[in-house]
Amino acid sequence: MELWDAYNEHFEKIENKTLVRGEKIPEGLFHLVCDIIVKHVDETYLLMQRDYRKHYGGMWEATAGGSALKGETPFECAKRELKEETGIIASNLTEVGRVAEAHHRSIYVEYLCVTDWNKDNITLQEGETISYKWVSKDELLNMCKSELVTERMQNFIEELKKI
């Protein structure tokens, strides 16, 4: 059973309130999700292809990420999710935004990871990802909606144009 801290829309943790993955999140409460875009020092970006058995199977994700576990800070969550989903170990993550989405009852904390990680040493997570590729910023910004997962991801890409 995966447990999450509960937050309000102002990113304030609600003390003595725990959310459980898979259970409906009550109105007015949110859980924390971290997304990390990985940019190599050579100016390319990492894309991960989702396992076909998952929702949006076969589509590409421009971020690693997932839900923060109970007691985890956004930074700790981002580091853990990045390592689990790509194998990349990074301590230099820059927060680039926070967005509350009432529909999903999620607060997204967005990070940029600039790394010199060996581009051939990416780990695929069983049941999560099946492939990866590195693309230029122009390629990433010009990917069509049928290739890139979710509207939230596409909004994050729009935010990347400002960086």
XYZ file of N, CA and C in Angstrom:
489
model
N 0.846 -1.170 0.000
C 0.000 0.000 0.000
C 0.896 1.239 0.000
N 0.672 2.113 -0.986
C 1.464 3.336 -1.101
C 0.725 4.483 -0.409
N 1.426 5.159 0.517
C 0.825 6.253 1.277
C 1.420 7.579 0.837
N 0.549 8.604 0.803
C 0.946 9.950 0.400
C 0.541 10.957 1.463
N 1.296 12.039 1.571
C 0.876 13.177 2.381
C -0.231 13.912 1.630
N -1.111 14.551 2.380
C -2.187 15.366 1.800
C -1.771 16.836 1.860
N -2.105 17.572 0.799
C -1.801 18.998 0.702
C -3.073 19.752 0.335
N -3.065 21.065 0.618
C -4.123 21.919 0.075
C -3.601 22.553 -1.211
N -4.448 23.346 -1.884
C -4.062 23.912 -3.181
C -2.941 24.935 -3.070
N -2.597 25.355 -1.851
C -1.512 26.313 -1.640
C -0.195 25.621 -1.294
N -0.159 24.301 -1.505
C 1.038 23.503 -1.265
C 1.383 23.425 0.216
N 0.380 23.505 1.055
C 0.572 23.367 2.491
C 0.166 21.952 2.892
N 1.081 21.266 3.586
C 0.802 19.899 4.014
C -0.288 19.912 5.082
N -1.240 19.004 4.964
C -2.315 18.851 5.935
C -1.842 17.823 6.970
N -1.616 18.282 8.186
C -1.125 17.394 9.230
C -2.190 16.357 9.591
N -1.728 15.176 9.962
C -2.587 14.073 10.406
C -3.580 13.620 9.345
N -3.249 13.815 8.067
C -4.106 13.344 6.981
C -3.227 12.578 5.998
N -3.575 11.319 5.759
C -2.815 10.464 4.845
C -3.721 10.018 3.717
N -3.188 10.058 2.507
C -3.900 9.579 1.325
C -3.340 8.219 0.942
N -4.172 7.389 0.333
C -3.768 6.048 -0.085
C -3.921 5.946 -1.592
N -2.847 5.516 -2.255
C -2.894 5.345 -3.711
C -4.039 4.406 -4.065
N -4.823 4.818 -5.073
C -5.931 3.998 -5.526
C -7.259 4.370 -4.891
N -7.207 5.102 -3.787
C -8.439 5.563 -3.155
C -8.735 6.982 -3.643
N -10.016 7.322 -3.701
C -10.419 8.648 -4.148
C -9.870 9.711 -3.198
N -9.281 10.742 -3.777
C -8.766 11.853 -2.985
C -9.920 12.806 -2.712
N -10.171 13.124 -1.448
C -11.301 13.994 -1.104
C -11.192 15.386 -1.737
N -12.325 15.985 -1.991
C -12.406 17.340 -2.529
C -11.570 18.291 -1.671
N -10.805 19.147 -2.325
C -9.993 20.132 -1.620
C -8.628 19.640 -1.192
N -8.358 18.348 -1.360
C -7.047 17.796 -1.020
C -6.301 17.424 -2.293
N -4.977 17.418 -2.181
C -4.099 17.126 -3.314
C -2.981 16.205 -2.850
N -2.393 15.478 -3.811
C -1.167 14.748 -3.512
C -0.062 15.334 -4.376
N 1.160 15.092 -3.979
C 2.329 15.684 -4.604
C 2.894 14.759 -5.677
N 3.169 15.319 -6.844
C 3.774 14.590 -7.954
C 4.977 15.396 -8.430
N 6.090 14.726 -8.697
C 7.280 15.395 -9.220
C 7.545 14.936 -10.642
N 7.839 15.886 -11.512
C 8.226 15.622 -12.893
C 9.618 16.195 -13.117
N 10.469 15.428 -13.820
C 11.829 15.867 -14.072
C 12.135 15.763 -15.554
N 12.458 16.889 -16.168
C 12.973 16.872 -17.542
C 14.483 16.731 -17.446
N 15.040 15.818 -18.250
C 16.480 15.565 -18.228
C 17.104 16.173 -19.485
N 18.005 17.102 -19.243
C 18.751 17.757 -20.332
C 20.217 17.385 -20.184
N 20.782 16.843 -21.251
C 22.197 16.496 -21.242
C 23.013 17.763 -21.497
N 24.260 17.773 -21.050
C 25.115 18.941 -21.267
C 25.349 19.211 -22.755
N 25.078 18.217 -23.609
C 25.212 18.424 -25.058
C 23.949 19.031 -25.680
N 23.007 19.462 -24.813
C 21.771 20.151 -25.223
C 20.684 19.222 -25.777
N 20.783 17.914 -25.561
C 19.701 17.006 -25.947
C 18.870 16.658 -24.716
N 17.646 16.180 -24.968
C 16.694 15.853 -23.913
C 16.341 14.373 -23.967
N 16.158 13.787 -22.790
C 15.836 12.371 -22.681
C 14.333 12.161 -22.787
N 13.925 11.245 -23.659
C 12.535 10.804 -23.752
C 12.487 9.317 -23.418
N 11.453 8.932 -22.678
C 11.245 7.536 -22.308
C 9.936 7.069 -22.933
N 9.941 5.876 -23.536
C 8.728 5.329 -24.144
C 8.009 4.435 -23.132
N 6.724 4.693 -22.969
C 5.919 3.958 -21.993
C 5.662 2.524 -22.452
N 5.643 1.619 -21.490
C 5.304 0.225 -21.739
C 3.902 0.172 -22.356
N 3.696 -0.715 -23.317
C 2.402 -0.814 -24.005
C 1.273 -1.259 -23.076
N 1.612 -1.871 -21.952
C 0.586 -2.323 -21.008
C 0.045 -1.195 -20.131
N 0.680 -0.038 -20.180
C 0.265 1.104 -19.360
C -0.687 2.017 -20.141
N -1.390 2.865 -19.380
C -2.187 3.923 -19.998
C -1.237 4.769 -20.850
N -1.649 5.157 -22.021
C -0.807 5.877 -22.983
C 0.368 5.018 -23.448
N 0.186 3.707 -23.487
C 1.246 2.793 -23.884
C 1.817 3.127 -25.256
N 3.133 3.072 -25.353
C 3.850 3.327 -26.593
C 4.162 4.787 -26.830
N 3.534 5.675 -26.088
C 3.804 7.102 -26.270
C 5.082 7.482 -25.527
N 5.618 8.638 -25.870
C 6.857 9.118 -25.282
C 6.574 10.088 -24.149
N 7.394 10.018 -23.109
C 7.322 10.946 -21.986
C 8.589 11.782 -21.984
N 8.413 13.074 -21.764
C 9.567 13.971 -21.693
C 10.049 14.132 -20.264
N 9.397 13.468 -19.345
C 9.828 13.567 -17.957
C 9.860 12.197 -17.305
N 10.707 12.100 -16.301
C 10.610 11.007 -15.339
C 9.784 11.581 -14.200
N 9.170 10.743 -13.419
C 8.450 11.312 -12.286
C 7.412 10.389 -11.717
N 6.802 10.872 -10.642
C 5.767 10.108 -9.986
C 5.383 10.750 -8.669
N 4.553 10.051 -7.925
C 4.008 10.564 -6.674
C 5.027 10.487 -5.536
N 5.011 11.527 -4.712
C 5.858 11.552 -3.517
C 5.265 10.626 -2.465
N 6.109 9.860 -1.824
C 5.685 8.981 -0.746
C 5.533 9.793 0.544
N 4.747 9.263 1.454
C 4.513 9.944 2.730
C 5.849 10.310 3.379
N 5.987 11.569 3.783
C 7.192 12.040 4.436
C 8.286 12.505 3.495
N 8.100 12.339 2.210
C 9.117 12.687 1.227
C 8.955 14.141 0.787
N 10.062 14.853 0.693
C 10.030 16.210 0.154
C 9.967 16.129 -1.375
N 9.590 17.222 -2.039
C 9.598 17.194 -3.503
C 10.972 16.831 -4.064
N 12.026 17.392 -3.491
C 13.376 17.118 -3.968
C 13.742 15.645 -3.803
N 13.413 15.066 -2.652
C 13.687 13.644 -2.417
C 12.903 12.775 -3.399
N 11.656 13.139 -3.632
C 10.829 12.401 -4.591
C 11.440 12.466 -5.985
N 11.841 13.657 -6.401
C 12.409 13.827 -7.742
C 13.673 12.999 -7.922
N 14.561 13.018 -6.937
C 15.787 12.220 -7.023
C 15.474 10.735 -7.111
N 14.533 10.266 -6.278
C 14.176 8.841 -6.264
C 13.551 8.431 -7.593
N 12.574 9.185 -8.050
C 11.893 8.839 -9.299
C 12.849 8.873 -10.488
N 13.746 9.844 -10.524
C 14.721 9.931 -11.612
C 15.594 8.685 -11.643
N 16.071 8.253 -10.475
C 16.915 7.056 -10.417
C 16.126 5.801 -10.799
N 14.896 5.667 -10.264
C 14.087 4.479 -10.558
C 13.760 4.360 -12.036
N 13.432 5.473 -12.668
C 12.911 5.429 -14.034
C 13.969 5.563 -15.117
N 15.175 6.081 -14.774
C 16.204 6.273 -15.794
C 17.561 5.707 -15.400
N 17.772 5.489 -14.109
C 19.079 5.080 -13.608
C 19.973 6.264 -13.293
N 19.576 7.463 -13.679
C 20.399 8.655 -13.469
C 20.387 9.037 -11.999
N 21.578 9.221 -11.462
C 21.733 9.697 -10.089
C 22.162 11.157 -10.180
N 21.334 12.034 -9.642
C 21.611 13.468 -9.747
C 21.262 14.153 -8.444
N 22.086 15.106 -8.071
C 21.774 15.912 -6.890
C 21.535 17.364 -7.285
N 21.818 17.679 -8.547
C 21.654 19.040 -9.023
C 20.367 19.144 -9.842
N 19.262 19.330 -9.146
C 17.964 19.500 -9.794
C 17.490 20.919 -9.532
N 16.973 21.576 -10.554
C 16.481 22.937 -10.412
C 14.966 22.932 -10.538
N 14.289 23.428 -9.508
C 12.831 23.520 -9.584
C 12.475 24.616 -10.588
N 11.587 24.274 -11.521
C 11.196 25.242 -12.554
C 9.718 25.609 -12.502
N 8.951 24.974 -11.623
C 7.549 25.352 -11.526
C 6.747 24.455 -10.621
N 5.573 24.985 -10.230
C 4.592 24.232 -9.440
C 3.225 24.537 -10.020
N 2.452 23.487 -10.207
C 1.122 23.636 -10.778
C 0.161 22.747 -10.001
N -0.951 23.317 -9.558
C -2.008 22.528 -8.912
C -3.073 22.233 -9.957
N -3.427 20.974 -10.095
C -4.475 20.553 -11.029
C -5.619 19.940 -10.231
N -6.700 20.683 -10.145
C -7.843 20.235 -9.352
C -8.461 18.957 -9.914
N -8.495 18.832 -11.239
C -9.110 17.660 -11.863
C -8.442 16.365 -11.414
N -7.112 16.369 -11.351
C -6.353 15.178 -10.960
C -6.032 15.167 -9.468
N -6.402 16.235 -8.773
C -6.103 16.366 -7.342
C -4.602 16.185 -7.086
N -3.822 16.832 -7.941
C -2.367 16.706 -7.884
C -1.711 18.076 -7.893
N -0.624 18.186 -7.157
C 0.266 19.334 -7.251
C 1.541 18.819 -7.903
N 1.866 19.378 -9.060
C 3.058 18.974 -9.799
C 4.196 19.931 -9.470
N 5.312 19.370 -9.021
C 6.530 20.146 -8.821
C 7.467 19.718 -9.942
N 7.860 20.687 -10.752
C 8.618 20.395 -11.972
C 10.081 20.762 -11.785
N 10.944 19.847 -12.219
C 12.381 20.039 -12.095
C 13.064 19.891 -13.446
N 14.208 20.549 -13.560
C 15.109 20.363 -14.680
C 16.386 19.748 -14.123
N 16.815 18.667 -14.747
C 18.070 18.007 -14.394
C 19.025 18.174 -15.571
N 20.101 18.914 -15.374
C 21.145 19.034 -16.387
C 22.260 18.100 -15.963
N 22.629 17.175 -16.863
C 23.546 16.115 -16.484
C 24.571 15.808 -17.576
N 25.675 15.249 -17.152
C 26.671 14.721 -18.092
C 26.675 13.190 -18.051
N 25.568 12.599 -17.556
C 25.400 11.150 -17.452
C 25.693 10.495 -18.796
N 26.290 9.304 -18.767
C 26.553 8.547 -19.986
C 25.226 8.268 -20.681
N 25.054 8.788 -21.883
C 23.775 8.702 -22.591
C 23.399 7.272 -22.973
N 24.363 6.370 -22.990
C 24.080 4.971 -23.307
C 23.784 4.145 -22.054
N 23.814 4.781 -20.886
C 23.644 4.074 -19.624
C 22.308 4.447 -18.958
N 21.234 4.357 -19.719
C 19.899 4.649 -19.206
C 19.230 3.326 -18.850
N 18.599 3.297 -17.692
C 17.915 2.103 -17.210
C 16.437 2.175 -17.566
N 15.910 1.091 -18.117
C 14.480 0.992 -18.361
C 13.849 0.329 -17.145
N 12.701 0.837 -16.702
C 12.025 0.299 -15.530
C 10.977 -0.716 -15.980
N 11.134 -1.945 -15.538
C 10.221 -3.038 -15.904
C 8.775 -2.644 -15.639
N 7.935 -2.829 -16.655
C 6.525 -2.520 -16.528
C 6.199 -1.046 -16.708
N 7.221 -0.213 -16.818
C 7.020 1.237 -16.958
C 7.483 1.750 -18.320
N 8.725 1.410 -18.697
C 9.308 1.941 -19.932
C 9.908 0.819 -20.773
N 9.910 1.033 -22.096
C 10.424 0.010 -23.009
C 11.560 0.508 -23.902
N 11.734 1.822 -23.971
C 12.785 2.371 -24.812
C 13.079 3.804 -24.371
N 14.164 4.336 -24.894
C 14.497 5.739 -24.644
C 15.203 6.301 -25.863
N 15.225 7.619 -25.947
C 15.988 8.292 -26.994
C 16.314 9.701 -26.525
N 17.360 10.242 -27.093
C 17.767 11.616 -26.829
C 17.404 12.448 -28.060
N 16.774 13.595 -27.829
C 16.342 14.452 -28.937
C 16.787 15.882 -28.682
N 16.878 16.630 -29.779
C 17.217 18.049 -29.651
C 16.025 18.812 -29.080
N 16.277 20.022 -28.618
C 15.196 20.858 -28.093
C 14.149 21.112 -29.175
N 14.590 21.374 -30.400
C 13.640 21.609 -31.499
C 12.774 20.378 -31.746
N 13.385 19.188 -31.752
C 12.605 17.960 -31.928
C 11.565 17.808 -30.827
N 11.979 18.070 -29.592
C 11.067 17.946 -28.463
C 9.914 18.939 -28.579
N 10.234 20.186 -28.874
C 9.206 21.225 -28.955
C 8.247 21.009 -30.122
N 8.692 20.262 -31.131
C 7.859 20.044 -32.312
C 7.174 18.679 -32.353
N 7.286 17.910 -31.275
C 6.607 16.606 -31.263
C 5.101 16.824 -31.288
N 4.406 15.981 -32.030
C 2.959 16.135 -32.124
C 2.275 15.512 -30.909
N 1.048 15.952 -30.676
C 0.309 15.515 -29.490
C 0.045 14.014 -29.476
N 0.056 13.380 -30.641
C -0.189 11.942 -30.677
C 1.047 11.132 -30.267
N 2.202 11.788 -30.163
C 3.434 11.103 -29.760
C 3.773 11.311 -28.294
N 3.429 12.486 -27.767
C 3.867 12.894 -26.439
C 2.727 12.751 -25.443
N 2.993 12.081 -24.335
C 1.975 11.743 -23.345
C 1.377 12.979 -22.686
N 0.090 12.987 -22.555
C -0.742 13.858 -21.730
C -0.627 15.357 -21.963
N -1.725 16.016 -21.745
C -1.779 17.473 -21.863
C -0.850 18.142 -20.862
N -0.753 17.600 -19.642
C 0.141 18.167 -18.624
C 1.578 18.168 -19.130
N 1.995 17.067 -19.758
C 3.344 16.969 -20.311
C 3.543 18.019 -21.395
N 2.544 18.194 -22.239
C 2.640 19.175 -23.307
C 2.729 20.589 -22.740
N 2.010 20.850 -21.640
C 2.117 22.155 -20.985
C 3.514 22.359 -20.409
N 4.096 21.294 -19.863
C 5.449 21.376 -19.323
C 6.425 21.719 -20.455
N 6.230 21.128 -21.615
C 7.082 21.420 -22.769
C 6.945 22.894 -23.154
N 5.730 23.416 -23.112
C 5.519 24.842 -23.387
C 6.311 25.697 -22.392
N 6.313 25.282 -21.134
C 7.059 26.014 -20.109
C 8.558 25.942 -20.386
N 9.004 24.821 -20.958
C 10.413 24.642 -21.290
C 10.862 25.673 -22.318
N 9.967 26.102 -23.184
C 10.334 27.109 -24.195
C 10.850 28.384 -23.561
N 10.456 28.632 -22.323
C 10.871 29.850 -21.620
C 12.239 29.730 -20.977
N 12.729 28.495 -20.872
C 14.016 28.248 -20.183
C 15.186 28.465 -21.133
